Amino acid sequence: MLRRVLAVLAAVVLTASLTVPAAPADAATAQWLRTSGAKIQVAATGATFTVKATSWFGMETDTCAPHGLWSISLKQGMAQIAGMGFNTIRLPFANECLTRKTANSVSQALNPTLATASPLKIMDAVVATARAYGIRVILDRHRPGTDAQSELWYTPQYSEKRWISDWKMLAQRYRNNSTVIGVDLHNEPRGAACWGCGDRSRDWQAAAVRAGNAVLDVNPHLLVIVEGVQNGPDGSATWWGGNLRGVAKKPVTLKVKNRVVYSPHEYPSSISDQPWFHNADYPANLPGVWESNWGYIASKKIAPVLIGEFGTKLQTSSDKKWLAKLVGYIKDRGLGWAYWSFNPNSGDTGGLLKDDWVTRDKDKLAALKPILTPKKVAYPAAPAPAPAPLPPQPSPQPSQPGNTPPPTVGQSSSASSNGVSATLTVSSAWPGKYQVALALTASSSAKVKAWTASWASPGATGADSAWGMACRVTKPGTASARVACSGTEWGVANLSQGARVEVGAILNASKPPAKPVLSLSVTR
């Protein structure tokens, strides 16, 4: 499922605590892992290692750095993750960022050594900082380019050869660093992707074997994490990357044994409706759904299962029931997991932090308590300000509690066309970018074939990323610049009578439009 990145203007910077803690005892002695049946183990001792992770995203977007570094330091973020009780982070990245010379939206004041660093150097810093806090790292190839996710593991711009080559490069880069425990080969294969169908151009199971073996040729100690597909070989359909039914007959078998971990993604009804959410016995029916799609892999001790993404804003009764049932399922079976997300700026789920990048979401952490135990970690103070500003481009500066977002944030505009109504909201802004949310509701039963929404955005230069739609800017960089976004994939397919679809985008602009006026065109 497409991750909806909602960039939020930071408002508070913590100054609590005084020093960076000494590295925990296990940080300097981190050991390689292996699989044994349904368990992940420390290779040297056989002790069970249960992955308890959260995703800190941003390196897969045009920022090419973990989000929030405009508001907190890398050490502050990692201290939060360790303090919440996590032992691993899942680090999404885009291949495009691996060759970029610089990242952006990294505060010089808060992260002086990272503001001008390359994305690869920032990745090195994430790994080093994670190690200092006793946290392991899973590298997640989330996107080929920073503009969008892809159904398959390759695109016209990023070939399979490039995909494998980049994985080999990263495996070599961290070959002697057991902090990096695994590689999540490709995020959420879907659509045309099949499992074991024999068509080299779309057979994800076969591609995972090719990439997995290539990675292990470089570093035989890594775990190879393989997500599912959307459509199973038996005709069943579920979440993007969530269908692992094909493993029963065609598992991923690599040259190095005891390295494969299967990783489905699971989400609640607030993300996208599914038939099982309407069963009379919901949520008691959920374990059966999970067992059929992927749980059997662990139950039959074929391989470990790591639930690579799950998350919710925890605002509906259905979502609360779903999360409680999933947490119980994870606990009872001793599964590994990675919560989406640490960031507050995931548009569909929110995160474990509030929008200030400091305050913890107590309700979500309480819901995770059966599988997550917080620990005491000293929170580092922000670095002292540099004597003179040195950033190569404007960087967000820490604001004080009580500051309010720009007056344009929260501005909205509505329009309707051909039985579809839409509301555009400027949901957040920060230096050089702003975020919009677009909610569409269909009142007619006639199928929506296409829609386009547009608005004036003086000075806009392009789209950073979008979900549920594709965006372009005409007359970029001028006073006449205009954004036009057209629905794609679920942004169109889910727009049935009475249904509400929420899509969005991040735009590159010095400031949001003061009073956006929405235009909408719908084709049925």
Short mmCIF file of C-alpha atoms in Angstrom, two decimals:
data_model
loop_
_atom_site.label_atom_id
_atom_site.label_comp_id
_atom_site.label_asym_id
_atom_site.label_seq_id
_atom_site.Cartn_x
_atom_site.Cartn_y
_atom_site.Cartn_z
CA MET A 1 0.00 0.00 0.00
CA LEU A 2 1.27 3.44 -0.96
CA ARG A 3 2.76 5.32 1.93
CA ARG A 4 1.26 8.75 2.13
CA VAL A 5 3.99 11.10 3.22
CA LEU A 6 2.64 14.12 5.06
CA ALA A 7 5.42 16.58 5.83
CA VAL A 8 4.66 18.52 8.99
CA LEU A 9 6.03 21.88 10.10
CA ALA A 10 7.94 21.24 13.30
CA ALA A 11 7.04 23.45 16.23
CA VAL A 12 9.05 22.29 19.22
CA VAL A 13 12.62 21.18 19.86
CA LEU A 14 13.35 19.25 23.04
CA THR A 15 16.07 20.48 25.32
CA ALA A 16 15.55 17.81 27.94
CA SER A 17 18.44 15.78 29.35
CA LEU A 18 22.06 16.71 29.13
CA THR A 19 24.30 14.15 27.50
CA VAL A 20 24.40 11.44 24.91
CA PRO A 21 24.33 8.11 26.74
CA ALA A 22 27.23 5.74 26.59
CA ALA A 23 26.72 2.93 24.11
CA PRO A 24 24.74 0.05 25.63
CA ALA A 25 26.73 -3.09 26.27
CA ASP A 26 25.18 -4.96 23.34
CA ALA A 27 25.91 -2.17 20.85
CA ALA A 28 29.61 -2.91 20.59
CA THR A 29 29.09 -6.68 20.54
CA ALA A 30 26.17 -6.92 18.08
CA GLN A 31 26.30 -10.28 16.36
CA TRP A 32 25.04 -11.62 13.06
CA LEU A 33 21.70 -13.37 12.92
CA ARG A 34 20.33 -16.47 11.23
CA THR A 35 16.99 -18.21 10.93
CA SER A 36 15.95 -21.51 12.47
CA GLY A 37 12.46 -22.70 11.67
CA ALA A 38 10.11 -19.87 12.59
CA LYS A 39 12.68 -18.01 14.70
CA ILE A 40 15.45 -15.51 14.11
CA GLN A 41 18.45 -16.32 16.26
CA VAL A 42 21.83 -14.91 17.19
CA ALA A 43 24.10 -17.02 15.00
CA ALA A 44 26.84 -17.45 17.59
CA THR A 45 24.65 -18.43 20.53
CA GLY A 46 21.30 -19.65 19.23
CA ALA A 47 19.45 -17.12 21.39
CA THR A 48 16.15 -15.95 19.92
CA PHE A 49 16.14 -12.42 18.54
CA THR A 50 12.67 -10.95 18.04
CA VAL A 51 12.72 -7.96 15.71
CA LYS A 52 10.82 -5.07 17.30
CA ALA A 53 11.16 -2.31 14.76
CA THR A 54 9.70 0.95 13.61
CA SER A 55 10.17 2.61 10.22
CA TRP A 56 11.84 6.02 10.12
CA PHE A 57 11.16 7.11 6.58
CA GLY A 58 12.42 9.98 4.45
CA MET A 59 15.40 8.56 2.57
CA GLU A 60 12.98 7.30 -0.08
CA THR A 61 11.64 10.81 -0.76
CA ASP A 62 13.18 13.83 -2.44
CA THR A 63 14.60 14.81 0.96
CA CYS A 64 16.96 11.79 0.77
CA ALA A 65 17.34 11.89 4.57
CA PRO A 66 15.22 10.67 7.47
CA HIS A 67 12.38 13.12 7.92
CA GLY A 68 12.32 15.32 10.99
CA LEU A 69 15.99 16.27 10.90
CA TRP A 70 14.73 19.79 10.32
CA SER A 71 13.33 19.63 13.86
CA ILE A 72 15.40 17.15 15.88
CA SER A 73 18.91 15.78 15.74
CA LEU A 74 19.62 12.25 14.55
CA LYS A 75 20.71 11.34 18.08
CA GLN A 76 17.48 12.71 19.54
CA GLY A 77 15.42 10.62 17.14
CA MET A 78 17.38 7.47 17.84
CA ALA A 79 17.14 8.08 21.59
CA GLN A 80 13.36 8.27 21.26
CA ILE A 81 13.26 4.99 19.35
CA ALA A 82 15.46 3.23 21.90
CA GLY A 83 13.50 4.70 24.79
CA MET A 84 10.21 3.45 23.39
CA GLY A 85 11.69 -0.05 23.52
CA PHE A 86 12.51 -0.80 19.89
CA ASN A 87 15.58 -2.88 19.06
CA THR A 88 15.56 -2.27 15.29
CA ILE A 89 14.72 0.42 12.76
CA ARG A 90 13.53 -0.22 9.23
CA LEU A 91 15.15 2.42 7.04
CA PRO A 92 13.34 3.04 3.73
CA PHE A 93 15.43 4.43 0.87
CA ALA A 94 15.20 5.12 -2.86
CA ASN A 95 17.89 4.04 -5.32
CA GLU A 96 17.88 7.58 -6.65
CA CYS A 97 19.19 8.88 -3.33
CA LEU A 98 22.17 6.54 -3.38
CA THR A 99 23.81 8.65 -6.09
CA ARG A 100 22.71 12.10 -4.91
CA LYS A 101 25.49 14.40 -3.72
CA THR A 102 23.41 16.11 -1.03
CA ALA A 103 20.18 15.69 0.87
CA ASN A 104 17.86 18.54 1.82
CA SER A 105 15.70 19.76 4.70
CA VAL A 106 18.38 18.84 7.24
CA SER A 107 18.92 21.53 9.87
CA GLN A 108 22.48 22.84 10.01
CA ALA A 109 21.93 23.91 13.61
CA LEU A 110 20.63 20.54 14.79
CA ASN A 111 22.63 18.23 12.52
CA PRO A 112 25.79 20.16 11.59
CA THR A 113 27.66 17.15 10.21
CA LEU A 114 24.74 15.99 8.06
CA ALA A 115 23.40 19.19 6.50
CA THR A 116 25.86 19.05 3.60
CA ALA A 117 26.49 15.30 3.61
CA SER A 118 25.55 12.91 0.82
CA PRO A 119 22.59 10.57 1.42
CA LEU A 120 24.99 7.62 1.65
CA LYS A 121 26.98 9.41 4.35
CA ILE A 122 23.70 10.13 6.13
CA MET A 123 22.85 6.43 5.92
CA ASP A 124 26.25 5.69 7.47
CA ALA A 125 25.41 8.11 10.28
CA VAL A 126 22.04 6.45 10.86
CA VAL A 127 23.73 3.06 11.15
CA ALA A 128 26.45 4.40 13.47
CA THR A 129 23.94 6.21 15.68
CA ALA A 130 21.69 3.17 15.81
CA ARG A 131 24.66 1.07 16.93
CA ALA A 132 25.42 3.54 19.70
CA TYR A 133 21.90 3.02 21.05
CA GLY A 134 21.90 -0.77 20.70
CA ILE A 135 19.54 -0.68 17.73
CA ARG A 136 19.81 -2.88 14.63
CA VAL A 137 19.02 -1.67 11.10
CA ILE A 138 17.03 -3.21 8.25
CA LEU A 139 17.58 -1.48 4.91
CA ASP A 140 14.33 -1.22 2.95
CA ARG A 141 14.37 -0.55 -0.79
CA HIS A 142 11.13 1.41 -0.67
CA ARG A 143 11.21 3.07 -4.08
CA PRO A 144 13.40 3.09 -7.19
CA GLY A 145 13.06 6.86 -7.71
CA THR A 146 11.96 9.40 -5.12
CA ASP A 147 8.79 10.25 -7.03
CA ALA A 148 6.74 7.09 -6.50
CA GLN A 149 6.69 3.44 -5.50
CA SER A 150 6.67 0.80 -8.21
CA GLU A 151 4.64 -2.37 -8.72
CA LEU A 152 7.68 -4.31 -9.85
CA TRP A 153 11.26 -4.27 -8.64
CA TYR A 154 12.37 -2.43 -11.76
CA THR A 155 11.14 0.47 -13.90
CA PRO A 156 12.18 1.97 -17.26
CA GLN A 157 14.50 4.30 -15.32
CA TYR A 158 15.82 1.75 -12.80
CA SER A 159 16.62 -1.65 -14.25
CA GLU A 160 16.86 -4.98 -12.45
CA LYS A 161 20.60 -4.76 -13.00
CA ARG A 162 20.70 -1.43 -11.15
CA TRP A 163 18.50 -2.83 -8.37
CA ILE A 164 20.84 -5.77 -7.78
CA SER A 165 23.98 -3.67 -8.22
CA ASP A 166 22.82 -1.19 -5.59
CA TRP A 167 22.01 -3.99 -3.18
CA LYS A 168 25.48 -5.48 -3.68
CA MET A 169 27.04 -2.07 -3.07
CA LEU A 170 25.16 -1.66 0.22
CA ALA A 171 25.96 -5.22 1.28
CA GLN A 172 29.64 -4.46 0.69
CA ARG A 173 29.44 -1.09 2.44
CA TYR A 174 28.19 -2.66 5.67
CA ARG A 175 29.85 -6.05 5.25
CA ASN A 176 31.77 -5.72 8.51
CA ASN A 177 29.00 -4.02 10.47
CA SER A 178 26.56 -6.42 12.11
CA THR A 179 24.32 -3.50 13.07
CA VAL A 180 22.82 -3.89 9.58
CA ILE A 181 21.04 -7.21 9.96
CA GLY A 182 18.97 -7.49 6.82
CA VAL A 183 17.81 -6.25 3.44
CA ASP A 184 14.12 -5.78 2.57
CA LEU A 185 14.53 -6.37 -1.17
CA HIS A 186 11.55 -4.41 -2.53
CA ASN A 187 8.65 -2.70 -0.84
CA GLU A 188 5.12 -3.92 -1.60
CA PRO A 189 5.22 -5.77 -4.93
CA ARG A 190 1.74 -5.52 -6.41
CA GLY A 191 -0.36 -5.33 -9.56
CA ALA A 192 1.39 -7.36 -12.26
CA ALA A 193 3.83 -8.90 -9.77
CA CYS A 194 3.22 -12.64 -9.44
CA TRP A 195 4.59 -15.37 -7.22
CA GLY A 196 6.28 -18.27 -9.00
CA CYS A 197 4.42 -17.78 -12.29
CA GLY A 198 7.55 -18.29 -14.42
CA ASP A 199 7.37 -14.98 -16.27
CA ARG A 200 10.78 -13.42 -15.63
CA SER A 201 9.41 -9.90 -16.20
CA ARG A 202 6.98 -10.13 -13.28
CA ASP A 203 7.81 -13.21 -11.19
CA TRP A 204 8.69 -11.67 -7.83
CA GLN A 205 9.62 -14.99 -6.22
CA ALA A 206 12.24 -15.64 -8.89
CA ALA A 207 13.54 -12.06 -8.73
CA ALA A 208 13.92 -12.36 -4.95
CA VAL A 209 16.06 -15.46 -5.47
CA ARG A 210 18.31 -13.62 -7.94
CA ALA A 211 18.73 -10.56 -5.74
CA GLY A 212 19.02 -12.54 -2.52
CA ASN A 213 21.80 -14.72 -3.87
CA ALA A 214 23.63 -11.65 -5.21
CA VAL A 215 23.48 -9.99 -1.78
CA LEU A 216 24.67 -13.12 0.01
CA ASP A 217 27.58 -13.48 -2.41
CA VAL A 218 28.85 -10.22 -0.90
CA ASN A 219 27.77 -10.72 2.70
CA PRO A 220 26.55 -14.23 3.59
CA HIS A 221 25.52 -13.10 7.08
CA LEU A 222 22.60 -10.86 6.10
CA LEU A 223 18.95 -11.77 6.48
CA VAL A 224 17.10 -11.56 3.15
CA ILE A 225 13.64 -10.15 3.75
CA VAL A 226 11.05 -10.99 1.10
CA GLU A 227 7.65 -9.36 0.97
CA GLY A 228 4.62 -10.93 -0.65
CA VAL A 229 2.59 -9.83 -3.66
CA GLN A 230 -0.92 -8.46 -3.97
CA ASN A 231 -2.48 -11.25 -6.04
CA GLY A 232 -1.72 -14.82 -5.05
CA PRO A 233 -1.34 -17.81 -7.39
CA ASP A 234 -4.71 -19.11 -6.16
CA GLY A 235 -6.51 -15.92 -7.26
CA SER A 236 -6.67 -14.42 -3.77
CA ALA A 237 -6.00 -10.71 -3.29
CA THR A 238 -4.96 -8.70 -0.26
CA TRP A 239 -2.72 -5.79 0.72
CA TRP A 240 0.17 -4.74 -1.47
CA GLY A 241 2.98 -7.10 -0.49
CA GLY A 242 0.68 -8.98 1.88
CA ASN A 243 -0.01 -12.19 -0.05
CA LEU A 244 2.45 -14.96 0.73
CA ARG A 245 0.25 -17.94 -0.08
CA GLY A 246 2.61 -18.93 -2.88
CA VAL A 247 5.39 -19.75 -0.40
CA ALA A 248 3.67 -23.06 0.40
CA LYS A 249 4.56 -24.48 -3.02
CA LYS A 250 7.35 -22.17 -4.15
CA PRO A 251 9.46 -20.83 -1.29
CA VAL A 252 12.43 -18.56 -1.83
CA THR A 253 15.42 -20.89 -1.65
CA LEU A 254 18.85 -19.26 -1.54
CA LYS A 255 22.40 -20.61 -1.84
CA VAL A 256 23.07 -19.74 1.81
CA LYS A 257 20.68 -21.54 4.14
CA ASN A 258 18.82 -20.00 7.07
CA ARG A 259 18.66 -16.47 5.69
CA VAL A 260 15.11 -15.94 4.34
CA VAL A 261 12.53 -14.00 6.33
CA TYR A 262 9.05 -13.42 4.88
CA SER A 263 7.50 -10.02 5.45
CA PRO A 264 3.81 -9.24 4.84
CA HIS A 265 2.20 -5.84 5.40
CA GLU A 266 -1.13 -5.49 7.23
CA TYR A 267 -3.44 -2.50 7.62
CA PRO A 268 -6.90 -1.71 9.03
CA SER A 269 -10.13 -0.65 7.34
CA SER A 270 -9.31 3.07 7.67
CA ILE A 271 -6.49 2.56 5.16
CA SER A 272 -8.50 0.59 2.60
CA ASP A 273 -11.61 -1.49 3.01
CA GLN A 274 -11.39 -5.27 2.73
CA PRO A 275 -14.17 -7.90 2.80
CA TRP A 276 -13.02 -9.45 6.07
CA PHE A 277 -13.66 -6.22 7.97
CA HIS A 278 -17.39 -6.77 7.39
CA ASN A 279 -17.67 -10.32 8.67
CA ALA A 280 -20.23 -10.84 11.40
CA ASP A 281 -17.54 -12.29 13.66
CA TYR A 282 -15.03 -9.42 13.15
CA PRO A 283 -12.44 -9.13 14.66
CA ALA A 284 -12.42 -12.80 15.73
CA ASN A 285 -12.08 -13.77 12.06
CA LEU A 286 -8.78 -11.93 11.58
CA PRO A 287 -6.37 -14.66 12.80
CA GLY A 288 -7.85 -16.98 10.17
CA VAL A 289 -7.26 -14.39 7.45
CA TRP A 290 -3.67 -13.86 8.57
CA GLU A 291 -3.00 -17.58 8.90
CA SER A 292 -4.13 -18.19 5.31
CA ASN A 293 -2.17 -15.30 3.81
CA TRP A 294 1.13 -15.62 5.69
CA GLY A 295 0.81 -16.89 9.27
CA TYR A 296 1.09 -20.52 8.19
CA ILE A 297 4.72 -19.89 7.22
CA ALA A 298 5.62 -19.47 10.89
CA SER A 299 3.09 -22.01 12.18
CA LYS A 300 4.59 -24.71 9.94
CA LYS A 301 8.12 -23.52 10.78
CA ILE A 302 8.93 -22.89 7.12
CA ALA A 303 10.66 -19.61 7.98
CA PRO A 304 10.31 -16.61 10.28
CA VAL A 305 7.60 -14.04 9.60
CA LEU A 306 8.32 -10.36 10.15
CA ILE A 307 5.26 -8.13 9.76
CA GLY A 308 7.08 -5.37 7.91
CA GLU A 309 4.42 -2.68 8.18
CA PHE A 310 1.27 -2.12 10.21
CA GLY A 311 -0.13 1.09 11.62
CA THR A 312 -3.18 3.23 12.23
CA LYS A 313 -4.25 6.63 13.48
CA LEU A 314 -6.24 4.66 16.07
CA GLN A 315 -9.30 6.86 15.59
CA THR A 316 -12.04 4.34 14.79
CA SER A 317 -13.51 1.48 16.77
CA SER A 318 -12.72 -0.92 13.94
CA ASP A 319 -9.07 0.13 13.87
CA LYS A 320 -8.73 -0.26 17.62
CA LYS A 321 -10.15 -3.78 17.47
CA TRP A 322 -7.88 -4.64 14.55
CA LEU A 323 -4.72 -3.42 16.30
CA ALA A 324 -5.56 -5.20 19.56
CA LYS A 325 -6.15 -8.46 17.70
CA LEU A 326 -2.96 -8.11 15.63
CA VAL A 327 -0.82 -7.29 18.67
CA GLY A 328 -2.24 -10.36 20.42
CA TYR A 329 -1.51 -12.50 17.37
CA ILE A 330 2.08 -11.24 17.23
CA LYS A 331 2.62 -11.86 20.93
CA ASP A 332 1.09 -15.35 20.96
CA ARG A 333 3.22 -16.49 18.02
CA GLY A 334 6.42 -14.63 18.86
CA LEU A 335 6.56 -12.91 15.47
CA GLY A 336 8.90 -10.11 14.49
CA TRP A 337 7.36 -6.81 13.47
CA ALA A 338 7.98 -3.26 12.27
CA TYR A 339 5.46 -0.55 13.12
CA TRP A 340 4.66 2.12 10.54
CA SER A 341 5.83 4.65 11.46
CA PHE A 342 8.10 6.51 13.87
CA ASN A 343 7.43 9.67 11.85
CA PRO A 344 4.31 11.71 12.60
CA ASN A 345 4.07 12.67 8.92
CA SER A 346 2.55 9.55 7.42
CA GLY A 347 -0.73 10.83 6.06
CA ASP A 348 -2.76 7.66 6.53
CA THR A 349 -1.43 6.35 9.84
CA GLY A 350 0.32 9.20 11.63
CA GLY A 351 3.20 8.02 13.77
CA LEU A 352 4.55 7.30 17.22
CA LEU A 353 5.45 10.97 17.64
CA LYS A 354 3.15 13.95 17.47
CA ASP A 355 3.63 16.70 14.90
CA ASP A 356 6.27 18.46 17.01
CA TRP A 357 8.60 15.46 16.49
CA VAL A 358 9.00 15.30 20.26
CA THR A 359 5.79 14.30 22.04
CA ARG A 360 5.03 10.59 22.08
CA ASP A 361 1.64 9.23 21.06
CA LYS A 362 0.73 7.58 24.34
CA ASP A 363 -2.35 5.80 22.97
CA LYS A 364 -0.41 4.01 20.24
CA LEU A 365 2.41 3.06 22.56
CA ALA A 366 -0.13 1.77 25.07
CA ALA A 367 -1.66 -0.38 22.34
CA LEU A 368 1.80 -1.81 21.59
CA LYS A 369 2.63 -2.40 25.27
CA PRO A 370 2.00 -6.19 25.15
CA ILE A 371 4.88 -6.51 22.64
CA LEU A 372 7.01 -3.46 23.46
CA THR A 373 8.69 -2.55 26.74
CA PRO A 374 10.02 1.02 27.15
CA LYS A 375 13.40 1.58 28.73
CA LYS A 376 15.22 4.51 30.24
CA VAL A 377 17.38 6.34 27.74
CA ALA A 378 18.94 9.73 28.35
CA TYR A 379 17.70 12.24 25.79
CA PRO A 380 20.52 14.29 24.23
CA ALA A 381 20.35 18.06 24.14
CA ALA A 382 20.35 19.89 20.84
CA PRO A 383 23.81 20.92 19.58
CA ALA A 384 24.95 24.43 20.43
CA PRO A 385 24.21 26.89 17.61
CA ALA A 386 27.06 27.45 15.16
CA PRO A 387 28.62 30.94 15.27
CA ALA A 388 27.48 31.63 11.71
CA PRO A 389 24.91 29.99 9.42
CA LEU A 390 26.58 27.77 6.83
CA PRO A 391 23.84 25.84 5.01
CA PRO A 392 23.95 25.77 1.21
CA GLN A 393 20.20 26.26 1.11
CA PRO A 394 17.54 27.44 3.56
CA SER A 395 17.15 24.99 6.43
CA PRO A 396 14.36 24.95 8.99
CA GLN A 397 15.33 26.51 12.29
CA PRO A 398 14.05 25.29 15.64
CA SER A 399 11.00 27.18 16.80
CA GLN A 400 9.83 27.71 20.33
CA PRO A 401 6.78 26.15 21.95
CA GLY A 402 3.67 28.09 21.12
CA ASN A 403 4.73 29.09 17.62
CA THR A 404 1.95 28.68 15.06
CA PRO A 405 2.19 27.37 11.50
CA PRO A 406 2.06 29.78 8.56
CA PRO A 407 -1.39 31.32 7.99
CA THR A 408 -1.74 29.44 4.70
CA VAL A 409 -1.65 26.06 6.47
CA GLY A 410 -5.22 24.90 6.99
CA GLN A 411 -6.57 26.85 4.02
CA SER A 412 -9.03 24.79 1.99
CA SER A 413 -11.05 25.02 -1.20
CA SER A 414 -13.83 22.85 -2.60
CA ALA A 415 -15.11 22.01 -6.06
CA SER A 416 -17.40 19.45 -7.70
CA SER A 417 -17.76 17.82 -11.10
CA ASN A 418 -19.94 15.07 -12.54
CA GLY A 419 -21.16 13.71 -9.21
CA VAL A 420 -17.84 13.97 -7.38
CA SER A 421 -17.07 16.59 -4.74
CA ALA A 422 -13.54 17.41 -3.60
CA THR A 423 -11.86 19.48 -0.90
CA LEU A 424 -8.24 20.56 -1.11
CA THR A 425 -6.45 21.45 2.14
CA VAL A 426 -2.96 22.84 2.63
CA SER A 427 -2.12 20.59 5.55
CA SER A 428 1.44 21.64 6.33
CA ALA A 429 4.46 23.57 5.11
CA TRP A 430 8.17 23.84 5.82
CA PRO A 431 11.05 25.54 4.03
CA GLY A 432 10.90 24.81 0.31
CA LYS A 433 7.89 22.48 0.38
CA TYR A 434 4.23 22.24 1.27
CA GLN A 435 1.75 19.39 1.66
CA VAL A 436 -1.80 19.10 0.37
CA ALA A 437 -4.55 16.65 1.20
CA LEU A 438 -7.32 16.10 -1.35
CA ALA A 439 -10.52 14.36 -0.23
CA LEU A 440 -12.93 13.18 -2.94
CA THR A 441 -16.43 11.77 -2.44
CA ALA A 442 -18.61 10.22 -5.16
CA SER A 443 -22.38 10.63 -4.98
CA SER A 444 -23.25 8.72 -8.16
CA SER A 445 -22.98 4.99 -8.82
CA ALA A 446 -21.56 5.50 -12.32
CA LYS A 447 -17.93 4.40 -12.51
CA VAL A 448 -15.34 7.16 -12.30
CA LYS A 449 -12.86 6.66 -15.15
CA ALA A 450 -10.60 9.62 -14.45
CA TRP A 451 -10.33 12.87 -12.53
CA THR A 452 -8.02 15.87 -12.49
CA ALA A 453 -7.72 18.51 -9.78
CA SER A 454 -5.76 21.72 -10.26
CA TRP A 455 -4.94 24.95 -8.46
CA ALA A 456 -2.67 27.96 -8.83
CA SER A 457 0.60 27.78 -6.88
CA PRO A 458 2.82 30.77 -7.66
CA GLY A 459 6.50 29.86 -7.63
CA ALA A 460 5.96 26.08 -7.47
CA THR A 461 8.69 24.18 -9.30
CA GLY A 462 7.52 20.57 -9.22
CA ALA A 463 6.10 17.67 -7.23
CA ASP A 464 8.23 15.96 -4.56
CA SER A 465 5.92 12.97 -4.22
CA ALA A 466 2.25 12.03 -4.48
CA TRP A 467 -0.01 9.16 -3.45
CA GLY A 468 -3.24 8.16 -5.17
CA MET A 469 -2.52 10.70 -7.89
CA ALA A 470 0.22 11.95 -10.20
CA CYS A 471 1.06 15.67 -10.20
CA ARG A 472 2.84 18.05 -12.54
CA VAL A 473 3.46 21.79 -12.49
CA THR A 474 2.98 23.97 -15.56
CA LYS A 475 4.99 27.17 -15.93
CA PRO A 476 7.22 26.09 -13.01
CA GLY A 477 9.01 28.74 -11.00
CA THR A 478 6.80 31.57 -12.25
CA ALA A 479 3.96 33.61 -10.79
CA SER A 480 1.64 31.68 -13.14
CA ALA A 481 2.69 28.22 -11.95
CA ARG A 482 -0.20 25.80 -11.65
CA VAL A 483 -0.42 22.32 -10.13
CA ALA A 484 -2.48 19.64 -11.90
CA CYS A 485 -2.99 16.22 -10.30
CA SER A 486 -4.76 13.24 -11.87
CA GLY A 487 -6.02 10.19 -10.00
CA THR A 488 -4.02 6.96 -10.26
CA GLU A 489 -4.52 3.39 -9.04
CA TRP A 490 -6.58 3.33 -5.84
CA GLY A 491 -7.15 7.08 -6.10
CA VAL A 492 -9.55 6.26 -8.94
CA ALA A 493 -10.47 2.62 -8.34
CA ASN A 494 -11.77 3.20 -4.80
CA LEU A 495 -13.98 6.15 -5.80
CA SER A 496 -17.32 4.31 -5.80
CA GLN A 497 -20.71 5.66 -4.75
CA GLY A 498 -20.61 7.03 -1.22
CA ALA A 499 -16.92 6.26 -0.87
CA ARG A 500 -14.42 8.85 0.32
CA VAL A 501 -10.89 8.74 -1.04
CA GLU A 502 -8.05 10.75 0.48
CA VAL A 503 -5.02 11.40 -1.69
CA GLY A 504 -2.23 13.92 -1.40
CA ALA A 505 1.08 15.33 -2.52
CA ILE A 506 4.15 17.25 -1.47
CA LEU A 507 4.99 20.19 -3.74
CA ASN A 508 8.27 22.04 -4.12
CA ALA A 509 7.63 25.74 -3.56
CA SER A 510 9.01 28.56 -1.44
CA LYS A 511 5.59 28.91 0.17
CA PRO A 512 2.08 27.47 -0.15
CA PRO A 513 -0.58 29.33 -2.13
CA ALA A 514 -2.24 31.94 0.09
CA LYS A 515 -5.80 31.06 -0.96
CA PRO A 516 -5.87 28.03 -3.25
CA VAL A 517 -8.88 27.83 -5.57
CA LEU A 518 -9.59 24.25 -6.60
CA SER A 519 -10.77 23.19 -10.06
CA LEU A 520 -12.04 19.65 -10.65
CA SER A 521 -12.75 17.67 -13.81
CA VAL A 522 -14.28 14.17 -13.63
CA THR A 523 -14.83 11.67 -16.46
CA ARG A 524 -17.24 8.76 -16.06
#
